[in-house]
Coordinates of C-alpha atoms in Angstrom, one line a residue:
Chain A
X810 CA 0.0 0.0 0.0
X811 CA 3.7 2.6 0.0
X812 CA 4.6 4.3 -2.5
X813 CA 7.9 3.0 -2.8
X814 CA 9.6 6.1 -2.4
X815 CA 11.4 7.6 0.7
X816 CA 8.2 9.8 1.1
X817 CA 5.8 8.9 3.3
X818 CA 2.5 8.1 1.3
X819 CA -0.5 10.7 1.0
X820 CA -3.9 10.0 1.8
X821 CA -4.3 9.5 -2.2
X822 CA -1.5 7.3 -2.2
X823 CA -3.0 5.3 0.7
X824 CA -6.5 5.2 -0.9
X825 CA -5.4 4.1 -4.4
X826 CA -3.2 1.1 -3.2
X827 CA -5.9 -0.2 -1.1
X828 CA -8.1 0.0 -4.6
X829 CA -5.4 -2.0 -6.1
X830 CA -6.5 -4.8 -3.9
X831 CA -9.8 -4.8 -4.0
X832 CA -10.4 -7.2 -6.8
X833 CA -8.3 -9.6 -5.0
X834 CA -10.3 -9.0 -1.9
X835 CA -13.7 -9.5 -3.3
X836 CA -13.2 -12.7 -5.7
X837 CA -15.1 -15.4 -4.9
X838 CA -17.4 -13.3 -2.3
X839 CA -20.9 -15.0 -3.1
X840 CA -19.6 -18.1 -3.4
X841 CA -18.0 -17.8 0.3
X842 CA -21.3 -15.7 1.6
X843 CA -23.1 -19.0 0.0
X844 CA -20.5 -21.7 2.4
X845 CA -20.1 -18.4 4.8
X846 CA -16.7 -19.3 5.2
X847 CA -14.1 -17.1 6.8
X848 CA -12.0 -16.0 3.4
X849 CA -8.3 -16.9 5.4
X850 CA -7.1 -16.4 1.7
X851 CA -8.0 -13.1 1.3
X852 CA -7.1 -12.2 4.8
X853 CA -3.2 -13.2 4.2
X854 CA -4.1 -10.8 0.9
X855 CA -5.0 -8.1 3.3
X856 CA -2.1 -8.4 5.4
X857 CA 0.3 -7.9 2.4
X858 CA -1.9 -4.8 1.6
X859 CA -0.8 -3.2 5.1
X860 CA -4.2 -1.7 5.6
X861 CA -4.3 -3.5 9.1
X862 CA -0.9 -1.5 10.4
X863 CA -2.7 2.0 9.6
X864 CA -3.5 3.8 12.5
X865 CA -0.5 2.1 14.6
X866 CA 2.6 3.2 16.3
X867 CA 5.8 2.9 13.6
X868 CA 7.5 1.6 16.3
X869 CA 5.6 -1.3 16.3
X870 CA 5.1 -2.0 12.7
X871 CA 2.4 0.4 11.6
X872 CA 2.2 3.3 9.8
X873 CA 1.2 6.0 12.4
X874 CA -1.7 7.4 10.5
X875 CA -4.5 9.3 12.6
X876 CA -8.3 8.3 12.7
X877 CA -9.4 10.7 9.9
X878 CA -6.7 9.0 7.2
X879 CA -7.8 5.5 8.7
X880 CA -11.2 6.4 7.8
X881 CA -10.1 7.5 4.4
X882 CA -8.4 4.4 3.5
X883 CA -11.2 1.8 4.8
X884 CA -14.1 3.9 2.8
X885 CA -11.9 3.1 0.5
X886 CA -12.0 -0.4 1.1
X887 CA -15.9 -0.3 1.4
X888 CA -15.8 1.1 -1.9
X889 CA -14.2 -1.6 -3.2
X890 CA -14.6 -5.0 -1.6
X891 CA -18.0 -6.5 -2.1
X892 CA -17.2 -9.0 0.7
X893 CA -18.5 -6.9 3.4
X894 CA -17.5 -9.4 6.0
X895 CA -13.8 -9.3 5.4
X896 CA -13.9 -5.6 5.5
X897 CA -16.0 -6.1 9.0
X898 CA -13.6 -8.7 10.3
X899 CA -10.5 -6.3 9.4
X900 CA -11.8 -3.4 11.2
X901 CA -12.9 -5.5 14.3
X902 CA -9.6 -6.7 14.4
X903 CA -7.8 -2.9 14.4
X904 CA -10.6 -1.5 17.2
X905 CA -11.5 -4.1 18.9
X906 CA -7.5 -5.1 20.0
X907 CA -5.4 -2.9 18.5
X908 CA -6.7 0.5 19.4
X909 CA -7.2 -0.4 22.7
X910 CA -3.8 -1.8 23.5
X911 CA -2.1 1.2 21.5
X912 CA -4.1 3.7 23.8
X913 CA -4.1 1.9 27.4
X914 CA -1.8 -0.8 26.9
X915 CA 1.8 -1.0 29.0
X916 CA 4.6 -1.8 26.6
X917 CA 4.9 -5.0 27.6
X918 CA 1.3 -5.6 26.1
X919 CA 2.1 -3.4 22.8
X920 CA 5.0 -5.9 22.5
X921 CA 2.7 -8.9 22.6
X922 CA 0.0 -7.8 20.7
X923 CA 0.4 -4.9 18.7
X924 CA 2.9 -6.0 16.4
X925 CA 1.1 -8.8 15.6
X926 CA -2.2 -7.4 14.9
X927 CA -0.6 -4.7 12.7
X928 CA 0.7 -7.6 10.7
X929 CA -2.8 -9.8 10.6
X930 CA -0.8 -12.8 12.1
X931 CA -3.2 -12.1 14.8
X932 CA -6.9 -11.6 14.8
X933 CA -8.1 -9.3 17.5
X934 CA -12.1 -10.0 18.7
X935 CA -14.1 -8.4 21.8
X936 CA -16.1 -9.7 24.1
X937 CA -18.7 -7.5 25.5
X938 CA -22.6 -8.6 25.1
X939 CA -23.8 -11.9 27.0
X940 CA -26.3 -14.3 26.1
X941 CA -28.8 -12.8 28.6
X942 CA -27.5 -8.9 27.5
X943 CA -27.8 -7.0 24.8
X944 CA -28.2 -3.0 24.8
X945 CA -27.4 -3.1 28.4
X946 CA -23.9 -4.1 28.3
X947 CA -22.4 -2.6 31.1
X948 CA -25.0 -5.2 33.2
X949 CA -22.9 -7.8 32.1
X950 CA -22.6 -11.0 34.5
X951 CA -19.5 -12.1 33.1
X952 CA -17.0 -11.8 36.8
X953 CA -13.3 -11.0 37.3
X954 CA -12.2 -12.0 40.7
X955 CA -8.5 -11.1 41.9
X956 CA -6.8 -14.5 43.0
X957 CA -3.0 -13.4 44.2
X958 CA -1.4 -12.6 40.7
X959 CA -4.3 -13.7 38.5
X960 CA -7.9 -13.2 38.0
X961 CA -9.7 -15.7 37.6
X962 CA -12.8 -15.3 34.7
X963 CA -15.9 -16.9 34.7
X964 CA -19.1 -16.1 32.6
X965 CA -20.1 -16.6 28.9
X966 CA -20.3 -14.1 26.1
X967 CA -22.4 -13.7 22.7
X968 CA -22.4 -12.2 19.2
X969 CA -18.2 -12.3 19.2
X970 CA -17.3 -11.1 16.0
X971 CA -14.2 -12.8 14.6
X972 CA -14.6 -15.2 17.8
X973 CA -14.1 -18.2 15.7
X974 CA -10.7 -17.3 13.9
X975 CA -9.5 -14.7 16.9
X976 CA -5.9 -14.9 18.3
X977 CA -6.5 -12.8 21.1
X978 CA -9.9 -11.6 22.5
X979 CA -10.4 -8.5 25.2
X980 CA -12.8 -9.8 27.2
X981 CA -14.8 -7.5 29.5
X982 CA -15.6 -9.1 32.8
X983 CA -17.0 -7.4 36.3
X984 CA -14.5 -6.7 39.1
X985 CA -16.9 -5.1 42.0
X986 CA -20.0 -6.8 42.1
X987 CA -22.2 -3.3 42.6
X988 CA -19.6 -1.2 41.3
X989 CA -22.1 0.0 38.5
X990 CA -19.9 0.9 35.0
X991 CA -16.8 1.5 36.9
X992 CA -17.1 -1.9 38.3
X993 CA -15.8 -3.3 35.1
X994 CA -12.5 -4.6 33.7
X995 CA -11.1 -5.4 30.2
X996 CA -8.7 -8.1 29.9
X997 CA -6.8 -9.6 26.8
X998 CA -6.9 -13.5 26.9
X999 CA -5.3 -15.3 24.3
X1000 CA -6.8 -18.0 22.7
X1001 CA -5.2 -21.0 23.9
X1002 CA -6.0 -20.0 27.4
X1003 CA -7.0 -22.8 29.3
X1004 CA -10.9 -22.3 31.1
X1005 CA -12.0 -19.8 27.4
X1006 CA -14.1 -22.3 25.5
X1007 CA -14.6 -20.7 22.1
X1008 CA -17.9 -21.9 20.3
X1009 CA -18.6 -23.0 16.6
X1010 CA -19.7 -19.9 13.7
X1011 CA -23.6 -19.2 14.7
X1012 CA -25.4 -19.1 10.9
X1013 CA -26.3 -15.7 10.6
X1014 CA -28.2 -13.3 8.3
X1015 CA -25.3 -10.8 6.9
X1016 CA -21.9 -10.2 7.2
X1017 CA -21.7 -14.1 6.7
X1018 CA -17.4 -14.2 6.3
X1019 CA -17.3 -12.7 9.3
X1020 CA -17.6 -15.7 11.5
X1021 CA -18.8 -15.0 15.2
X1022 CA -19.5 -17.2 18.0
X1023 CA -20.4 -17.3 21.5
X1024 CA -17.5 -17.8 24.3
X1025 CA -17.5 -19.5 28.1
X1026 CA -14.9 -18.9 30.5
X1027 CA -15.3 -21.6 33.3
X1028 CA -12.3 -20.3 35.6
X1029 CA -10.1 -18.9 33.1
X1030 CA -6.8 -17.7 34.9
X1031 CA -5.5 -14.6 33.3
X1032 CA -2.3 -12.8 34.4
X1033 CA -3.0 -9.4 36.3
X1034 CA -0.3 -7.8 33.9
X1035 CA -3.1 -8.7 30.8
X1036 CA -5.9 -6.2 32.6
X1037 CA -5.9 -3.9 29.8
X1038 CA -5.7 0.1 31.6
X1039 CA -6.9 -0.3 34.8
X1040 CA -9.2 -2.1 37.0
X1041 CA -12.4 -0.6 37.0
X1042 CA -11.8 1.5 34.1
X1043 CA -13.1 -0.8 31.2
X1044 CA -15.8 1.0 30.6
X1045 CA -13.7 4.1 29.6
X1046 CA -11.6 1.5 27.0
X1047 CA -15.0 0.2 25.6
X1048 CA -16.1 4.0 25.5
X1049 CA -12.8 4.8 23.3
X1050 CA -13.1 1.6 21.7
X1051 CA -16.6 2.1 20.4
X1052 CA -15.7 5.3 18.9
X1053 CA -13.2 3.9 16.5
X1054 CA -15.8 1.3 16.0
X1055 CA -18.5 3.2 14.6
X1056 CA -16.6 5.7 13.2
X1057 CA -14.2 3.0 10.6
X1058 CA -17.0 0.1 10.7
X1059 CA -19.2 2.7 9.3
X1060 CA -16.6 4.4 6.8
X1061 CA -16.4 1.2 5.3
X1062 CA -20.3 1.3 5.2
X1063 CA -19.8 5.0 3.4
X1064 CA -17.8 3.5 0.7
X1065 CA -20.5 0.7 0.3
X1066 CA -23.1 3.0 0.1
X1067 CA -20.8 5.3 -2.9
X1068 CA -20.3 1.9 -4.5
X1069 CA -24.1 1.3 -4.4
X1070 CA -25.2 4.9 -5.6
X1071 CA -22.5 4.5 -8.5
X1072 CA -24.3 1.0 -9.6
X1073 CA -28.0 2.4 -8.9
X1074 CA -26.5 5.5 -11.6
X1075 CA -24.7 3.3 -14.3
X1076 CA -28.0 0.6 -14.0
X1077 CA -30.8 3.5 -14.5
X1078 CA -28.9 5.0 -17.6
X1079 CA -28.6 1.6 -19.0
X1080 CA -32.0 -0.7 -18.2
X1081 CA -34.9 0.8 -20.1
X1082 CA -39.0 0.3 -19.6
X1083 CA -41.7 1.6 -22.1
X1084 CA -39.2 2.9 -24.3
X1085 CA -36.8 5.1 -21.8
X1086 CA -33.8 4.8 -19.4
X1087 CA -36.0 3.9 -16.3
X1088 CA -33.5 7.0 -14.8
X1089 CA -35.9 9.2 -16.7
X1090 CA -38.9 8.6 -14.7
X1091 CA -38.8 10.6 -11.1
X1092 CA -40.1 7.9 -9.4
X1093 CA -36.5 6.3 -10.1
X1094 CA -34.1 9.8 -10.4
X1095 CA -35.6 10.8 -7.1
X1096 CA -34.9 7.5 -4.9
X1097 CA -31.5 8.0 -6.4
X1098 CA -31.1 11.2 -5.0
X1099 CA -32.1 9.9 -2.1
X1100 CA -29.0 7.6 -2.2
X1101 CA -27.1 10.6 -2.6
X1102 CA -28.4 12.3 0.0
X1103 CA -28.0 9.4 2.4
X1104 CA -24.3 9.1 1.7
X1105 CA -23.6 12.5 1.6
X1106 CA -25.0 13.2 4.8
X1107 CA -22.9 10.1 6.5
X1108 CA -19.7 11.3 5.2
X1109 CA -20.3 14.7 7.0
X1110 CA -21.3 13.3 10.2
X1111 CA -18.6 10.7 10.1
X1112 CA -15.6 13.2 9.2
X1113 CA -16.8 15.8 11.4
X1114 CA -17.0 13.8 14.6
X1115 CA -13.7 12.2 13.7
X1116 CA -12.3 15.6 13.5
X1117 CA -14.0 16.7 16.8
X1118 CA -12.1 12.9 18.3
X1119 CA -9.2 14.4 17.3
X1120 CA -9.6 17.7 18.3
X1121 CA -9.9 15.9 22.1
X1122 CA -13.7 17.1 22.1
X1123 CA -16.5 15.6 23.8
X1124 CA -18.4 13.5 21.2
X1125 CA -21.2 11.6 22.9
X1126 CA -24.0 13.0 21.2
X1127 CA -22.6 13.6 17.9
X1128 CA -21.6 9.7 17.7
X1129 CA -24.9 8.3 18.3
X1130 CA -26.3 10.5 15.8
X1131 CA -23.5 9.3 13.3
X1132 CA -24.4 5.8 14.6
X1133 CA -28.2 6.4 13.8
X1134 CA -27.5 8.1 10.7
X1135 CA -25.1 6.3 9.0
X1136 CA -26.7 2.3 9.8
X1137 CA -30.6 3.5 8.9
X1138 CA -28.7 5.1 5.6
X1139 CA -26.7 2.3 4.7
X1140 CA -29.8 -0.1 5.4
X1141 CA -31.9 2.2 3.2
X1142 CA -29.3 2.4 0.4
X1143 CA -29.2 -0.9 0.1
X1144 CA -32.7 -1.6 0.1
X1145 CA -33.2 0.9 -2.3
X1146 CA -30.6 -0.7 -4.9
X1147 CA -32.6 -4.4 -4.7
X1148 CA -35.8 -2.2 -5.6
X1149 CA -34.4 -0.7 -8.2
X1150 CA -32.4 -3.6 -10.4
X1151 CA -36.1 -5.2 -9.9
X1152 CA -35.9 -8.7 -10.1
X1153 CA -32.1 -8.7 -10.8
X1154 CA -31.5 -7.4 -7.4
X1155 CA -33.3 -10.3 -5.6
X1156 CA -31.0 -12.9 -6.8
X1157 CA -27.7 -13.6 -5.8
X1158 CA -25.5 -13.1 -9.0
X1159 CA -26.2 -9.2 -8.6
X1160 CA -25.0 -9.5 -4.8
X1161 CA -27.3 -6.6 -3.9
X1162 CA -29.6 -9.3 -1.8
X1163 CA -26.2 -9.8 0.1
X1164 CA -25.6 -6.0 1.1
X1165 CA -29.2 -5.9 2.0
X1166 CA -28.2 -8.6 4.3
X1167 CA -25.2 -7.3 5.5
X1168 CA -26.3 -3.5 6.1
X1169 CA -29.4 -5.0 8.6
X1170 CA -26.0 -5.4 11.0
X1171 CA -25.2 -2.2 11.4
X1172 CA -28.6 -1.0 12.9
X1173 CA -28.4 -3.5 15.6
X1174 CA -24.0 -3.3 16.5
X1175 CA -22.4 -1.0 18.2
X1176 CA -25.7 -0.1 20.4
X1177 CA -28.7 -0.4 18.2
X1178 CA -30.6 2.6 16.8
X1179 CA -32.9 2.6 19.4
X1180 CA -29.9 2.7 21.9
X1181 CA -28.4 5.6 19.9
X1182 CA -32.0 7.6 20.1
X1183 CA -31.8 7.0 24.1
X1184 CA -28.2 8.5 24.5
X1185 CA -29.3 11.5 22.8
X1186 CA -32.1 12.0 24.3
X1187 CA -30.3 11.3 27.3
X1188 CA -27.9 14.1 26.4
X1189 CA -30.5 16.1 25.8
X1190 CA -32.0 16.2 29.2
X1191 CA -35.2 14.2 28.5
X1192 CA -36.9 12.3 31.0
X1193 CA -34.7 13.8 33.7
Chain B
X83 CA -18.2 21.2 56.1
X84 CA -15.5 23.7 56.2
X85 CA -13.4 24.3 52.8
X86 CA -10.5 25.0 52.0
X87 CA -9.1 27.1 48.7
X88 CA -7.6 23.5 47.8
X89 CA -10.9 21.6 48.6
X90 CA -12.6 21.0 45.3
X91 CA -15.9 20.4 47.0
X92 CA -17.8 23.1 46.4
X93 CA -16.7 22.6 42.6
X94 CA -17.8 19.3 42.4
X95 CA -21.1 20.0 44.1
X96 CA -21.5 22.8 41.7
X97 CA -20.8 20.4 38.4
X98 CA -22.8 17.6 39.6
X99 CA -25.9 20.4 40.8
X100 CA -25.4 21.6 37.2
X101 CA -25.1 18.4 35.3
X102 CA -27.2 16.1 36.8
X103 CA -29.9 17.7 39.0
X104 CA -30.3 20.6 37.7
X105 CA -33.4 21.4 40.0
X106 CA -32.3 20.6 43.0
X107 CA -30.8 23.7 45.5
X108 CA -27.1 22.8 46.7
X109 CA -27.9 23.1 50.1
X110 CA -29.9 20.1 49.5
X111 CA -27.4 18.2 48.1
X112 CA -26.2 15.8 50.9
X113 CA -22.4 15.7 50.4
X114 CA -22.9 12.0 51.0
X115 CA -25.7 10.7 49.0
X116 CA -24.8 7.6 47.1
X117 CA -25.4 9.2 43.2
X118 CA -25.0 5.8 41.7
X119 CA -27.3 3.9 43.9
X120 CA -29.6 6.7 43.2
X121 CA -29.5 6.6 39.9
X122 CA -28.3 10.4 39.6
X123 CA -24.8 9.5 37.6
X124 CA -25.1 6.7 35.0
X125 CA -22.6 5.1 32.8
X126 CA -23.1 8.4 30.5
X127 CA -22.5 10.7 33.7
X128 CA -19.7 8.8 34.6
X129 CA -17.6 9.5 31.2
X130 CA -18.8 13.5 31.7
X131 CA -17.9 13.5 35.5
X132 CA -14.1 11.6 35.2
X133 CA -13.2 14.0 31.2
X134 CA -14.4 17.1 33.6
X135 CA -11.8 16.0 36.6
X136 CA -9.1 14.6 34.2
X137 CA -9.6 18.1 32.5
X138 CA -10.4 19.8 35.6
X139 CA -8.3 18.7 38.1
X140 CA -5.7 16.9 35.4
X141 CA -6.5 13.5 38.0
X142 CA -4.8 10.9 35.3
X143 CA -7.6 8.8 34.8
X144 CA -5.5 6.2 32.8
X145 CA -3.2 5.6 35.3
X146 CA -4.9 5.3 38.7
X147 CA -7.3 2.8 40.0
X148 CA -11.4 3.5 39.4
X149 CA -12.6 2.6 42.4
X150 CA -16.6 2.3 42.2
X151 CA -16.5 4.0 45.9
X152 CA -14.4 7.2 44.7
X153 CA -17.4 8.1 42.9
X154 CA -20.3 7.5 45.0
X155 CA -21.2 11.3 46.7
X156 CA -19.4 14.5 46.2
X157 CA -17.5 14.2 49.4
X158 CA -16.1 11.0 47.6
X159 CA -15.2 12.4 44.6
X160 CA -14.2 15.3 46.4
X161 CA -11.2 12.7 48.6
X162 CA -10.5 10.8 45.1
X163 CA -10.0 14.8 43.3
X164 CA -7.4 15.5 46.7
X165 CA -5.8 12.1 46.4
X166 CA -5.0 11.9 42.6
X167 CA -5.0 15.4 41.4
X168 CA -2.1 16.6 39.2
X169 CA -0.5 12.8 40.1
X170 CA 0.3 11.7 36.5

């Protein structure tokens, strides 16, 4: 994804070697939705592309580029890939270990794990929701208790994206048993772990090379020196955590959605009904706009929050709006382009059906749209 | 209870008064009423309250302890403000 020069690479650079490997990322997409198979093929593809090591410290193996550039590149990649579940499981892998370790990590940990998920020889998950959880994750049952050097973990976890094929999972476990959101503690557990029980792929709707599973911890025994920042303060790394989340997974989704306008665009000018482009008619021009509109108004929420991230401003309200915004667009984008290639759309070959599929994810991850609404409202005052 | 110029009490009374019960008079704020119990400070209040003392106060959040109990009532947060402040 470099140059090749002594330079360090633009933004353009960045974006147009990622489009280089693309096509080698997507081929063979349907048919792996079809077997929803985890594409390990393409993942050593994207490990040679260097996308993982973009937002990492140099001294670690990555390239040092901030959130905004990040977000650059992976629309990029959204743009793209039409496997929608590689691009998930590569950006689960960056926030979900990566960021986290790079931002409250000792050095020790970066040593462990940073330069190996910059690389892709390891594959980062998170464990936060639980079987009998959901929206309410900081209610999580999942327990941490301090035995001499250790703690030792027991609980079980749902939904883990990447769970399947993970390396190393941070694992989000209760330390004080009425300690309310600063009564839990996020640990890094490798995979071989004895006690972490990792379960089978679940069969899923979307997203379907992006295996995730559920995970039990029957007395797990984790080193203290793997809490990741401190005890009691894992709801501040899932609250950093989850801003990279929703601000990359849903860059990607921003390229998706360019991809889809560009298809809806090329497909009205071309497919004609009683005698015109069907483009012609405003019942199709208009729903295109629409598309338009929908990505346009993504991209600004998306870049300015991640400017306002950088700028060290609080961003609690303007991320569940960009949450909100950005998964009801993306779902509506994508429904939109089935209804308008018609039949075509409905089947497979077209591989519209499958980002109908895939954008139904992104209303219900990362706190579902309903949750988002709450937190602003919240913000706002409402019900106090 | 007396202050001090160093005792960031009345400070904290005054954000958590203005950010999290906005009706309610500071002197009838009991300096020790559990706000988590209660319900007052929430996960969401908890990441306003510890960016406005690690901004505040520069108390370095990353690198000390969060005990659930340092940020029960303002006269907790109050001891965990004089305890951490400026430490990092």
């Amino acid at each position: 994804m470099t140059s090749g020069t002594t330079e360090a690479p633009t933004v353009e650079d960045l974006v147009e070697g990622v489009t280089r490997w693309c096509a080698a990322f997507s081929a063979g997409h349907l048919e792996r939705d079809a077997r929803a198979r985890f594409p390990h093929e393409q993942w050593a593809q994207v490990c040679r592309s260097d996308l993982l090591r973009l937002p990492f410290d140099p001294d670690r193996g990555g390239l040092g580029r901030d959130l905004v550039t990040t977000m650059r590149v992976l629309e990029a990649l959204g743009r793209g890939c039409r496997d929608g579940g590689l691009s998930f499981s590569v950006c689960t892998s960056m926030v979900s270990v990566g960021v986290p370790v790079q931002r409250f990590g000792t050095d020790a940990q970066r040593a462990r794990y940073l330069t190996g998920i910059c690389s892709g020889e390891l594959i980062g998950a998170h464990a936060i929701t639980e079987p009998d959880g959901g929206s309410d994750a900081l209610a999580m049952r999942t327990t941490g208790r301090r035995d001499g050097d250790d703690f030792i973990l027991n609980g079980g976890k749902a939904f883990v994206t990447n769970g399947p094929v993970a390396d190393v999972i941070v694992v989000y476990a209760r330390t004080h048993p009425d300690g309310g959101p600063l009564g839990t503690t996020a640990f890094l557990v490798d995979r071989d772990t004895p006690g972490l029980v990792v379960g089978p792929p679940i069969a899923k709707m979307g997203l379907r090379t992006s295996p995730f599973s559920e995970l039990s911890l029957e007395d797990c025994r984790v080193p203290a020196d793997r809490v990741l920042g401190r005890v009691g303060s894992g709801f501040l790394v899932l609250d950093h955590v989850l801003k990279w989340e929703v601000l990359c997974s849903f860059a990607i989704s921003l390229g998706e959605m360019r991809h889809r306008l560009a298809r809806c665009v090329e497909y009205a000018g071309r497919r004609a009904q009683f005698g015109r482009p069907i483009g012609e008619y405003q019942a199709v021009s208009h729903q295109i706009v629409e598309l338009k509109v929908g990505a346009e108004t993504t991209a600004k929420w998306l870049y300015d929050t991640a400017a306002k991230v950088l700028r060290g401003e609080p961003v609690t309200t303007d991320l569940a709006i960009t949450k909100l915004v950005a998964g009801e667009a993306n779902l509506a984008s994508a429904m939109t382009a089935v209804r308008l290639f018609g039949g075509n759309g409905y089947t497979t070959e077209f591989g519209l059906e499958k980002d109908l599929r895939d954008a139904v994810a992104g209303t219900i991850y990362s706190g579902t749209s309903e949750i988002q609404r709450n937190r602003v409202a919240a913000m706002l005052g409402v019900g106090r | 209870m007396p202050q001090t110029a160093a005792d960031p009490t009345g400070e904290v009374t005054r954000f958590v008064l203005t950010e999290f019960l906005p009706d309610v008079a500071a002197d009838r704020l009991d300096p020790d009423e559990d706000l988590v119990a209660s319900g007052v400070i929430d996960s969401l209040g908890l990441l306003k309250l510890i960016a406005w003392l690690a901004d505040r106060f520069a108390v370095p959040v990353d690198e000390v302890d969060l005990d659930p109990d340092a940020f029960r009532s303002v006269a907790a947060i109050a001891a965990f403000v004089t305890a951490t402040a400026g430490r990092g």
